[in-house]
């Protein structure tokens, strides 16, 4: 089985804080990580490799420094890593990104494509389904569990909803997007780290994929950012320093005044 | 192309979900800018009885695709039906609820139509020329961006449930209803079974009063006290992501960027530090009372009443105070 895992390097947004004085994002020193849902997707691929034997290729689109995330994926056990990087790809929205990645995947062989449900920086959850559409593949998103029957070459997956789940069956080729809760990703292996010298992240540029210029990057993106802004919070609100009994009284009185009790 | 707004209704077990009525509500506002009509597409099987609700909440027209292939939500038949109707009706704007259904369906449709899609919008504004400005959070709610889709149509957006306000229900409203037939291709995905996991009887989106638990009260005994308090107040409890990740609270009770958006009459936050991801899900609550030991906690930036105190000790005392008032 040949598996392609799409992953994205993201800033660890849980570490981002707002500077209380300037009211802007403090992004300095915030670590870059493999997006959590994607890392779980890689773990699922590696488990399929452990159980059934598979060749796992990780692919990412981003700046040159995204090589680091792909290196980590190799050290976890991926067999091949590809970084799509070119100034022509910059500024792409989800549609342009998905077309670019789909064009790169078109140069590869695969049975299964796995992506994370969404990235923690953009939170859109759109690139996975859009890749599936460009490649004409059936998609299953919000996947919480993956079972595979080698005899029937069939995947049975649990598709999560807010109020329940579906068990769905599909044959390859297909695309899943994984929830971070599905599996706990393994650590990088010592052997994997040692072998890193031998495995290199392959770089694909504009010239390596077959796609029209008109659909790439910023100019190939139907959506444009008109403006971006930080949330303004009022950090000068009144606070009461109270002992627990006083605190309880104040809350009870407030609720009563508002006719909530 | 028309000027109109098309809403893809979300139904589960043949019941139209609140987010659909919220989308109709915002669309009625948007439609004023360029004199557009509000259209709703209802997909499902045996869903005809849901049309009256959609009309009562403000739709000008309702398109219905009623077919056994649409009984349960499945990406392929839903995408096929939605795409066909969009191609036929050529709306200017398509709105979809940003649920686990809408966020599967909308990108597939947008890619098929080769148009832009803006995810998880929290604010929509229409210009007189029919261009839609879509504002959404990014970086976990740390940053907001206003997105436009100038050159392709329809302009598509998913909108978070609980953010927009629905209109008053008016049973006297009338609308045009049209049934549309779709020839479905055989599905490549087989539905083996469907399992409902009802959270609990109470839904945090519908509660008037929410008692919210954070890391600062992250022990079972304290959470139990928060639950007791919530039920004494006639409300229910919810939590920040930390306690859900720790397995102490069910995920359907998580408030915030990756959880639910709530706007109760009162939000009582105990031991919640107030990461922006959390604030994004509750800051529109009518009254916010926050108790935290740490006076620098960000929750105080949105609290109407901020109290620096030990939340674990306030909880039981507050329940006593409330009981006194109720008895009096």
Coordinates of C-alpha atoms in Angstrom, one line a residue:
Chain A
X1 CA 0.0 0.0 0.0
X2 CA 1.2 3.5 -0.8
X3 CA 0.1 6.2 1.5
X4 CA 0.6 10.0 1.2
X5 CA 0.3 12.1 4.3
X6 CA -0.2 15.8 3.8
X7 CA 1.2 17.9 6.7
X8 CA 1.7 21.5 7.5
X9 CA 4.2 23.2 9.7
X10 CA 2.4 25.7 12.0
X11 CA 3.3 28.1 14.8
X12 CA 2.2 26.6 18.1
X13 CA -0.8 28.9 18.5
X14 CA -1.5 27.7 22.0
X15 CA 1.7 29.5 23.0
X16 CA 0.8 32.8 21.3
X17 CA 0.0 35.5 23.8
X18 CA -1.2 39.0 23.3
X19 CA 1.1 41.7 24.5
X20 CA -1.0 43.6 27.1
X21 CA 0.7 46.9 26.3
X22 CA 0.7 47.0 22.5
X23 CA -2.3 44.6 22.1
X24 CA -0.5 42.8 19.3
X25 CA 0.4 39.1 18.9
X26 CA 3.7 38.1 20.5
X27 CA 4.9 35.6 17.9
X28 CA 8.6 35.9 18.7
X29 CA 10.0 32.7 20.1
X30 CA 6.9 30.7 19.4
X31 CA 7.9 27.2 18.3
X32 CA 7.0 25.7 14.9
X33 CA 5.4 22.3 15.1
X34 CA 3.8 19.7 12.9
X35 CA 0.1 20.6 12.9
X36 CA -1.5 18.2 15.6
X37 CA -4.3 16.7 13.4
X38 CA -1.6 16.1 10.6
X39 CA 0.7 14.4 13.1
X40 CA -2.1 12.1 14.1
X41 CA -2.7 11.4 10.4
X42 CA 1.0 10.4 10.1
X43 CA 0.7 8.2 13.1
X44 CA -2.3 6.4 11.5
X45 CA -0.3 5.9 8.3
X46 CA 2.7 4.5 10.3
X47 CA 0.4 2.1 12.1
X48 CA -0.9 0.8 8.8
X49 CA 2.7 0.5 7.7
X50 CA 3.6 -1.4 10.9
X51 CA 0.6 -3.8 10.5
X52 CA 0.3 -4.3 6.8
X53 CA 3.4 -2.9 5.3
X54 CA 3.2 0.4 3.5
X55 CA 5.3 3.1 1.9
X56 CA 4.6 6.4 3.5
X57 CA 5.4 9.7 1.7
X58 CA 4.9 13.0 3.6
X59 CA 4.2 16.1 1.6
X60 CA 4.0 19.7 2.6
X61 CA 3.8 23.1 1.0
X62 CA 5.4 26.0 2.6
X63 CA 8.6 28.0 3.1
X64 CA 12.0 26.3 3.1
X65 CA 12.0 26.0 6.9
X66 CA 9.1 23.6 6.7
X67 CA 11.9 21.0 6.0
X68 CA 12.2 20.8 9.7
X69 CA 8.7 19.4 10.1
X70 CA 9.3 16.9 7.3
X71 CA 12.6 15.8 8.9
X72 CA 10.6 15.1 12.1
X73 CA 8.2 13.0 10.0
X74 CA 11.1 11.0 8.5
X75 CA 12.5 10.5 12.0
X76 CA 9.1 9.1 13.1
X77 CA 9.2 6.6 10.3
X78 CA 8.0 8.1 7.1
X79 CA 9.9 6.7 4.0
X80 CA 10.0 9.8 1.8
X81 CA 9.4 13.5 2.3
X82 CA 8.6 16.1 -0.3
X83 CA 8.5 19.9 0.2
X84 CA 6.7 22.0 -2.3
X85 CA 8.3 25.4 -2.1
X86 CA 8.5 28.2 -4.6
X87 CA 7.8 31.9 -4.6
X88 CA 5.1 31.2 -7.2
X89 CA 3.1 29.3 -4.5
X90 CA 3.2 32.1 -1.9
X91 CA 0.0 33.8 -0.8
X92 CA -2.1 30.8 -1.8
X93 CA -5.6 30.5 -0.3
X94 CA -7.1 27.1 0.3
X95 CA -8.2 26.6 -3.3
X96 CA -4.9 27.5 -4.8
X97 CA -3.1 25.4 -2.1
X98 CA -5.2 22.4 -2.8
X99 CA -4.7 22.6 -6.5
X100 CA -0.9 22.9 -6.1
X101 CA -0.7 19.9 -3.7
X102 CA -3.1 17.9 -5.9
X103 CA -0.8 18.6 -8.9
X104 CA 2.2 17.3 -7.0
X105 CA 0.3 14.3 -5.8
X106 CA -0.6 13.6 -9.4
X107 CA 3.1 12.9 -10.0
X108 CA 3.1 10.2 -7.3
X109 CA 1.5 6.8 -6.9
X110 CA -0.9 6.3 -4.0
X111 CA -3.7 4.2 -2.6
X112 CA -4.6 6.4 0.4
X113 CA -4.1 10.1 1.1
X114 CA -4.3 11.2 4.7
X115 CA -4.5 14.8 5.9
X116 CA -5.3 16.4 9.2
X117 CA -8.8 17.7 9.7
X118 CA -7.6 21.3 10.1
X119 CA -4.5 23.3 10.9
X120 CA -4.4 25.3 14.1
X121 CA -3.2 28.5 12.4
X122 CA -5.9 28.8 9.8
X123 CA -8.6 26.4 11.2
X124 CA -10.3 26.1 7.8
X125 CA -10.5 22.3 7.3
X126 CA -10.8 23.0 3.6
X127 CA -7.5 21.9 1.9
X128 CA -8.1 18.1 2.5
X129 CA -11.6 18.0 0.9
X130 CA -10.5 20.3 -1.9
X131 CA -7.6 18.0 -2.7
X132 CA -10.0 15.0 -2.8
X133 CA -12.2 16.9 -5.2
X134 CA -9.4 17.8 -7.6
X135 CA -8.2 14.2 -7.6
X136 CA -11.8 12.9 -7.9
X137 CA -11.4 10.8 -4.8
X138 CA -14.1 9.8 -2.2
X139 CA -13.3 11.7 1.1
X140 CA -14.1 10.9 4.7
X141 CA -13.4 13.8 7.1
X142 CA -13.4 14.0 10.9
X143 CA -12.0 10.5 11.1
X144 CA -11.6 9.2 14.6
X145 CA -10.6 5.5 13.9
X146 CA -9.3 3.6 10.9
X147 CA -9.5 -0.2 10.4
X148 CA -8.2 -1.9 7.3
X149 CA -9.1 -5.4 5.9
X150 CA -6.3 -6.5 3.6
X151 CA -8.4 -9.4 2.3
X152 CA -11.1 -7.1 1.1
X153 CA -8.8 -4.1 0.5
X154 CA -11.4 -2.1 2.4
X155 CA -11.2 0.6 5.0
X156 CA -13.8 0.8 7.7
X157 CA -13.5 4.2 9.4
X158 CA -15.3 6.0 12.2
X159 CA -16.5 9.5 11.0
X160 CA -17.2 11.8 14.0
X161 CA -20.1 14.3 14.2
X162 CA -21.0 16.6 17.1
X163 CA -23.8 14.2 18.1
X164 CA -22.6 10.8 17.1
X165 CA -20.6 8.9 14.5
X166 CA -20.9 7.0 11.3
X167 CA -19.1 3.8 10.4
X168 CA -18.2 4.0 6.7
X169 CA -16.6 1.6 4.3
X170 CA -14.6 2.7 1.3
X171 CA -12.1 1.1 -1.0
X172 CA -8.9 2.7 -2.2
X173 CA -8.0 5.2 -3.6
X174 CA -9.6 7.6 -1.1
X175 CA -8.7 10.5 1.2
X176 CA -9.3 10.8 4.9
X177 CA -8.9 13.8 7.2
X178 CA -7.9 12.8 10.8
X179 CA -8.8 14.2 14.1
X180 CA -6.0 14.6 16.6
X181 CA -7.9 12.5 19.1
X182 CA -7.7 9.4 16.9
X183 CA -4.2 8.3 18.0
X184 CA -1.3 9.6 20.1
X185 CA 1.6 10.3 17.7
X186 CA 4.8 8.3 18.4
X187 CA 8.1 10.1 19.2
X188 CA 10.9 10.3 16.8
X189 CA 13.0 7.1 16.9
X190 CA 16.7 7.2 17.7
X191 CA 17.3 5.1 14.6
X192 CA 15.1 7.5 12.7
X193 CA 17.2 10.4 13.8
X194 CA 20.5 8.6 12.9
X195 CA 19.1 7.7 9.5
X196 CA 18.1 11.3 8.8
X197 CA 21.4 12.0 7.3
X198 CA 20.7 9.4 4.6
X199 CA 17.1 10.5 3.9
X200 CA 16.7 13.9 2.5
X201 CA 13.7 16.1 2.1
X202 CA 13.1 16.3 -1.7
X203 CA 12.3 19.8 -2.9
X204 CA 9.7 20.3 -5.6
X205 CA 9.3 23.7 -7.3
X206 CA 7.0 25.3 -9.8
X207 CA 9.0 23.7 -12.6
X208 CA 8.4 20.2 -11.2
X209 CA 4.6 20.2 -11.4
X210 CA 2.1 20.4 -14.3
X211 CA -0.3 23.2 -13.5
X212 CA -1.4 26.5 -15.0
X213 CA 0.3 29.6 -13.7
X214 CA -3.1 31.3 -13.3
X215 CA -4.2 29.0 -10.4
X216 CA -1.0 29.4 -8.3
X217 CA -0.3 31.6 -5.3
X218 CA -1.9 34.9 -4.5
X219 CA -3.1 35.6 -8.0
X220 CA -4.6 32.1 -8.3
X221 CA -6.6 32.6 -5.1
X222 CA -10.3 33.5 -5.4
X223 CA -10.3 34.8 -1.8
X224 CA -8.2 37.8 -0.7
X225 CA -7.5 39.2 2.7
X226 CA -8.9 42.7 2.7
X227 CA -7.6 43.5 6.2
X228 CA -6.5 41.8 9.3
X229 CA -6.7 43.1 12.9
X230 CA -6.1 42.0 16.4
X231 CA -9.0 41.7 18.8
X232 CA -9.1 44.7 21.1
X233 CA -9.6 43.8 24.7
X234 CA -10.1 46.2 27.5
X235 CA -7.4 45.3 29.9
X236 CA -8.4 48.1 32.3
X237 CA -11.6 46.5 33.6
X238 CA -12.3 46.7 37.3
X239 CA -11.3 43.7 39.4
X240 CA -12.3 43.0 43.0
X241 CA -9.8 41.2 45.3
X242 CA -12.1 39.4 47.7
X243 CA -12.0 36.5 50.1
X244 CA -14.2 33.5 49.1
X245 CA -17.2 34.5 51.3
X246 CA -17.3 38.0 50.0
X247 CA -16.8 36.8 46.4
X248 CA -19.8 34.4 46.8
X249 CA -22.0 37.2 48.2
X250 CA -21.0 39.6 45.3
X251 CA -21.8 37.0 42.7
X252 CA -25.1 36.0 44.3
X253 CA -26.1 39.7 44.6
X254 CA -25.2 40.4 41.0
X255 CA -27.3 37.5 39.7
X256 CA -30.2 38.6 41.9
X257 CA -30.0 42.2 40.6
X258 CA -30.1 40.9 37.0
X259 CA -33.1 38.7 37.9
X260 CA -31.3 35.6 37.0
X261 CA -32.3 34.0 40.3
Chain B
X1 CA -26.2 35.3 -12.0
X2 CA -28.8 36.3 -9.4
X3 CA -28.3 38.7 -6.5
X4 CA -29.7 36.1 -4.1
X5 CA -28.3 34.4 -1.0
X6 CA -28.6 30.6 -0.9
X7 CA -28.5 28.9 2.5
X8 CA -27.8 25.2 2.6
X9 CA -30.1 24.0 5.4
X10 CA -28.6 21.5 7.9
X11 CA -30.8 18.8 9.1
X12 CA -30.1 15.9 11.4
X13 CA -32.6 13.1 11.8
X14 CA -34.9 15.2 9.5
X15 CA -34.8 18.1 12.0
X16 CA -33.5 21.4 10.7
X17 CA -30.8 22.7 13.0
X18 CA -30.7 26.1 14.7
X19 CA -27.7 27.2 12.6
X20 CA -30.0 27.2 9.6
X21 CA -32.4 29.7 11.2
X22 CA -29.4 31.8 12.3
X23 CA -28.1 31.9 8.7
X24 CA -31.6 33.0 7.5
X25 CA -31.5 35.7 10.2
X26 CA -28.1 37.2 9.1
X27 CA -29.1 36.8 5.4
X28 CA -32.2 38.9 5.9
X29 CA -29.9 41.7 7.2
X30 CA -27.4 41.2 4.3
X31 CA -30.2 41.1 1.7
X32 CA -31.2 44.7 2.6
X33 CA -28.0 46.0 1.1
X34 CA -28.7 45.0 -2.5
X35 CA -32.4 44.0 -2.4
X36 CA -31.6 40.3 -2.6
X37 CA -33.8 37.3 -1.8
X38 CA -33.1 34.7 0.8
X39 CA -33.3 31.2 -0.6
X40 CA -32.9 28.0 1.4
X41 CA -32.0 24.6 0.0
X42 CA -33.3 21.7 2.1
X43 CA -31.8 18.3 1.5
X44 CA -32.9 15.0 3.0
X45 CA -35.5 12.3 2.9
X46 CA -39.1 12.8 4.1
X47 CA -38.2 16.3 5.2
X48 CA -41.2 18.1 3.8
X49 CA -42.6 18.9 7.2
X50 CA -39.5 21.1 7.9
X51 CA -40.4 23.6 5.2
X52 CA -42.8 25.5 7.4
X53 CA -40.1 26.3 10.0
X54 CA -37.7 27.5 7.3
X55 CA -40.4 29.8 5.9
X56 CA -41.5 31.0 9.4
X57 CA -37.9 32.1 10.2
X58 CA -37.7 34.2 7.1
X59 CA -36.9 32.4 3.8
X60 CA -38.3 33.9 0.6
X61 CA -38.0 30.7 -1.3
X62 CA -37.3 27.1 -0.4
X63 CA -35.8 24.5 -2.7
X64 CA -36.3 20.9 -1.6
X65 CA -34.4 17.8 -2.8
X66 CA -36.1 14.9 -1.1
X67 CA -34.5 11.6 -1.9
X68 CA -33.5 8.3 -0.1
X69 CA -29.9 9.0 -1.1
X70 CA -30.0 12.0 1.2
X71 CA -31.4 10.3 4.3
X72 CA -28.1 10.4 6.2
X73 CA -25.4 13.0 5.5
X74 CA -22.9 11.6 3.0
X75 CA -20.4 13.8 1.1
X76 CA -21.0 12.6 -2.4
X77 CA -24.8 12.8 -2.9
X78 CA -25.0 16.1 -0.9
X79 CA -22.2 17.6 -3.0
X80 CA -23.9 16.6 -6.1
X81 CA -27.3 18.0 -5.1
X82 CA -25.9 21.3 -3.8
X83 CA -23.7 21.8 -6.9
X84 CA -26.6 21.2 -9.2
X85 CA -28.9 23.6 -7.5
X86 CA -26.1 26.3 -7.3
X87 CA -25.5 25.9 -11.1
X88 CA -29.2 26.2 -11.8
X89 CA -30.0 29.1 -9.4
X90 CA -26.7 31.0 -9.7
X91 CA -26.8 32.6 -6.3
X92 CA -24.5 35.5 -5.5
X93 CA -23.7 34.1 -2.0
X94 CA -23.9 30.6 -0.5
X95 CA -23.9 30.2 3.3
X96 CA -23.3 26.9 5.1
X97 CA -23.2 26.1 8.8
X98 CA -19.6 25.6 10.0
X99 CA -20.5 22.2 11.6
X100 CA -18.9 18.9 11.0
X101 CA -21.3 18.5 8.1
X102 CA -21.0 22.0 6.6
X103 CA -17.2 21.9 6.9
X104 CA -17.1 18.6 4.9
X105 CA -19.6 19.7 2.3
X106 CA -18.7 23.3 1.6
X107 CA -15.0 22.8 0.5
X108 CA -16.0 19.9 -1.7
X109 CA -18.7 22.1 -3.4
X110 CA -16.4 25.2 -3.6
X111 CA -13.6 23.1 -5.3
X112 CA -16.1 21.7 -7.8
X113 CA -17.4 25.2 -8.6
X114 CA -13.9 26.6 -8.6
X115 CA -14.8 29.4 -6.3
X116 CA -13.6 30.9 -3.0
X117 CA -14.7 29.7 0.4
X118 CA -14.2 31.4 3.7
X119 CA -14.4 29.2 6.8
X120 CA -15.9 29.8 10.2
X121 CA -17.0 33.4 9.7
X122 CA -18.1 35.3 12.8
X123 CA -19.2 38.5 10.9
X124 CA -20.7 39.1 7.5
X125 CA -21.3 42.4 5.8
X126 CA -22.8 43.1 2.3
X127 CA -21.8 46.0 0.1
X128 CA -24.5 47.6 -2.2
X129 CA -22.7 46.1 -5.2
X130 CA -23.3 42.6 -3.8
X131 CA -19.8 41.9 -2.6
X132 CA -19.6 40.1 0.7
X133 CA -17.1 41.0 3.4
X134 CA -16.4 37.9 5.6
X135 CA -14.6 38.2 8.9
X136 CA -13.1 35.2 10.6
X137 CA -10.7 34.4 13.4
X138 CA -7.3 32.8 12.7
X139 CA -4.4 31.8 14.9
X140 CA -6.8 30.4 17.4
X141 CA -8.7 33.6 17.7
X142 CA -5.6 35.8 18.2
X143 CA -6.1 37.5 14.8
X144 CA -9.1 38.4 12.7
X145 CA -9.1 38.8 9.0
X146 CA -11.7 40.2 6.7
X147 CA -11.8 38.2 3.4
X148 CA -13.4 39.1 0.1
X149 CA -14.0 37.0 -3.0
X150 CA -13.9 39.6 -5.8
X151 CA -13.8 37.7 -9.0
X152 CA -15.6 34.3 -8.7
X153 CA -19.2 33.5 -7.8
X154 CA -20.8 32.3 -5.7
X155 CA -19.1 33.9 -2.7
X156 CA -19.1 31.0 -0.2
X157 CA -18.8 31.1 3.5
X158 CA -19.3 28.8 6.5
X159 CA -20.6 30.4 9.6
X160 CA -20.2 29.1 13.1
X161 CA -23.3 27.9 14.9
X162 CA -24.4 30.2 17.8
X163 CA -22.9 33.4 16.4
X164 CA -25.7 34.9 14.3
X165 CA -29.1 35.8 15.6
X166 CA -32.3 34.3 14.1
X167 CA -35.4 36.4 13.4
X168 CA -38.6 36.1 15.3
X169 CA -40.7 33.2 14.1
X170 CA -43.7 34.3 12.0
X171 CA -46.2 31.6 11.2
X172 CA -48.0 33.9 8.7
X173 CA -45.0 34.2 6.4
X174 CA -45.3 32.6 3.0
X175 CA -42.6 31.6 0.5
X176 CA -42.2 29.9 -2.8
X177 CA -41.4 26.2 -2.5
X178 CA -39.9 24.3 -5.3
X179 CA -39.0 20.6 -5.5
X180 CA -35.9 19.7 -7.4
X181 CA -35.0 16.3 -8.8
X182 CA -31.4 15.1 -8.8
X183 CA -30.1 11.9 -10.5
X184 CA -27.6 10.5 -8.0
X185 CA -24.5 8.7 -9.0
X186 CA -23.8 5.5 -7.1
X187 CA -22.0 6.2 -3.8
X188 CA -18.4 5.0 -3.5
X189 CA -18.7 5.1 0.3
X190 CA -21.0 2.6 2.1
X191 CA -22.7 3.6 5.4
X192 CA -22.4 0.6 7.7
X193 CA -24.1 2.1 10.7
X194 CA -24.9 5.3 12.4
X195 CA -24.6 5.8 16.2
X196 CA -26.1 8.7 18.1
X197 CA -24.1 9.9 21.1
X198 CA -26.3 12.3 22.9
X199 CA -24.2 14.5 25.1
X200 CA -26.7 14.8 28.0
X201 CA -30.2 16.1 28.2
X202 CA -29.0 19.7 28.4
X203 CA -27.3 21.5 25.6
X204 CA -24.8 24.3 26.5
X205 CA -26.0 26.4 23.6
X206 CA -29.5 26.6 25.0
X207 CA -28.7 27.3 28.6
X208 CA -29.5 30.7 30.2
X209 CA -26.8 30.3 32.8
X210 CA -23.5 28.5 32.3
X211 CA -21.1 27.6 35.0
X212 CA -17.7 27.2 33.2
X213 CA -14.9 25.1 34.7
X214 CA -11.2 25.8 33.9
X215 CA -7.9 24.4 34.8
X216 CA -8.0 26.3 38.1
X217 CA -10.7 23.9 39.4
X218 CA -9.4 20.9 37.5
X219 CA -10.2 18.2 40.0
X220 CA -13.3 16.0 40.0
X221 CA -14.5 17.2 43.4
X222 CA -14.4 20.9 42.3
X223 CA -16.1 20.1 39.0
X224 CA -18.8 18.3 40.9
X225 CA -19.4 21.4 42.9
X226 CA -19.6 23.5 39.7
X227 CA -22.2 21.1 38.4
X228 CA -24.2 21.3 41.6
X229 CA -24.0 25.1 41.4
X230 CA -25.1 25.1 37.7
X231 CA -28.1 22.9 38.4
X232 CA -29.1 25.0 41.5
X233 CA -29.1 28.0 39.2
X234 CA -31.2 26.2 36.7
X235 CA -28.4 26.2 34.1
X236 CA -25.8 23.8 33.1
X237 CA -22.0 23.5 33.1
X238 CA -19.3 23.8 30.4
X239 CA -15.6 23.9 30.3
X240 CA -12.4 25.1 28.7
X241 CA -10.4 22.8 26.5
X242 CA -7.9 21.8 29.2
X243 CA -10.5 19.8 31.2
X244 CA -11.9 18.2 28.0
X245 CA -8.4 17.1 27.0
X246 CA -7.8 15.8 30.6
X247 CA -11.0 13.7 30.2
X248 CA -12.7 15.4 33.1
X249 CA -15.5 17.0 31.1
X250 CA -17.3 15.6 27.9
X251 CA -16.2 17.2 24.7
X252 CA -19.7 18.4 23.8
X253 CA -19.4 20.8 26.7
X254 CA -16.2 22.5 25.4
X255 CA -16.6 26.3 24.8
X256 CA -14.2 28.0 22.4
X257 CA -12.6 28.1 19.0
X258 CA -12.5 24.3 18.7
X259 CA -15.6 23.8 20.8
X260 CA -18.9 25.6 20.8
X261 CA -19.9 29.3 20.7
X262 CA -22.3 30.3 23.5
X263 CA -24.0 33.5 24.5
X264 CA -26.0 32.8 27.7
X265 CA -27.5 35.5 29.9
X266 CA -24.8 34.7 32.5
X267 CA -21.5 33.0 32.1
X268 CA -19.8 32.2 35.4
X269 CA -16.1 31.3 34.8
X270 CA -14.3 29.5 37.6
X271 CA -10.6 29.0 37.3
X272 CA -10.5 29.9 33.6
X273 CA -7.5 31.8 32.6
X274 CA -9.1 33.0 29.3
X275 CA -7.0 31.9 26.4
X276 CA -8.2 33.7 23.3
X277 CA -9.4 30.4 21.9
X278 CA -11.8 30.2 24.9
X279 CA -12.8 33.9 24.8
X280 CA -13.8 33.5 21.1
X281 CA -16.5 31.1 22.2
X282 CA -18.1 33.1 25.1
X283 CA -17.3 36.8 24.9
X284 CA -20.7 37.7 23.6
X285 CA -22.4 36.4 26.7
X286 CA -24.7 39.0 28.2
X287 CA -23.1 39.0 31.7
X288 CA -19.7 37.5 32.4
X289 CA -18.5 36.9 36.0
X290 CA -15.0 35.5 36.4
X291 CA -13.3 34.1 39.4
X292 CA -9.6 33.4 39.2
X293 CA -6.7 33.5 41.7
X294 CA -4.4 35.1 39.1
X295 CA -5.1 38.7 38.8
X296 CA -3.4 38.9 35.4
X297 CA -5.7 36.2 33.9
X298 CA -7.0 37.3 30.5
X299 CA -10.5 36.3 31.4
X300 CA -10.7 39.5 33.3
X301 CA -10.4 41.5 30.1
X302 CA -13.9 40.3 29.1
X303 CA -15.5 40.0 32.5
X304 CA -18.2 42.4 33.6
X305 CA -17.5 41.3 37.2
X306 CA -13.9 40.2 37.8
X307 CA -13.1 38.6 41.1
X308 CA -9.6 37.7 42.2
X309 CA -10.2 34.9 44.6
X310 CA -9.8 31.1 45.1
X311 CA -12.5 29.6 42.8
X312 CA -12.4 26.2 44.5
X313 CA -13.5 27.9 47.7
X314 CA -16.0 30.3 46.2
X315 CA -17.9 27.5 44.5
X316 CA -19.5 25.8 47.6
X317 CA -20.1 29.1 49.4
X318 CA -21.8 30.6 46.3
X319 CA -24.2 27.6 46.2
X320 CA -25.2 28.3 49.8
X321 CA -25.7 32.0 49.0
X322 CA -27.9 31.1 46.0
X323 CA -29.9 28.6 48.0
X324 CA -30.5 31.3 50.7
X325 CA -31.9 33.7 48.0
X326 CA -34.0 31.1 46.4
X327 CA -35.6 30.1 49.7
X328 CA -36.2 33.7 50.8

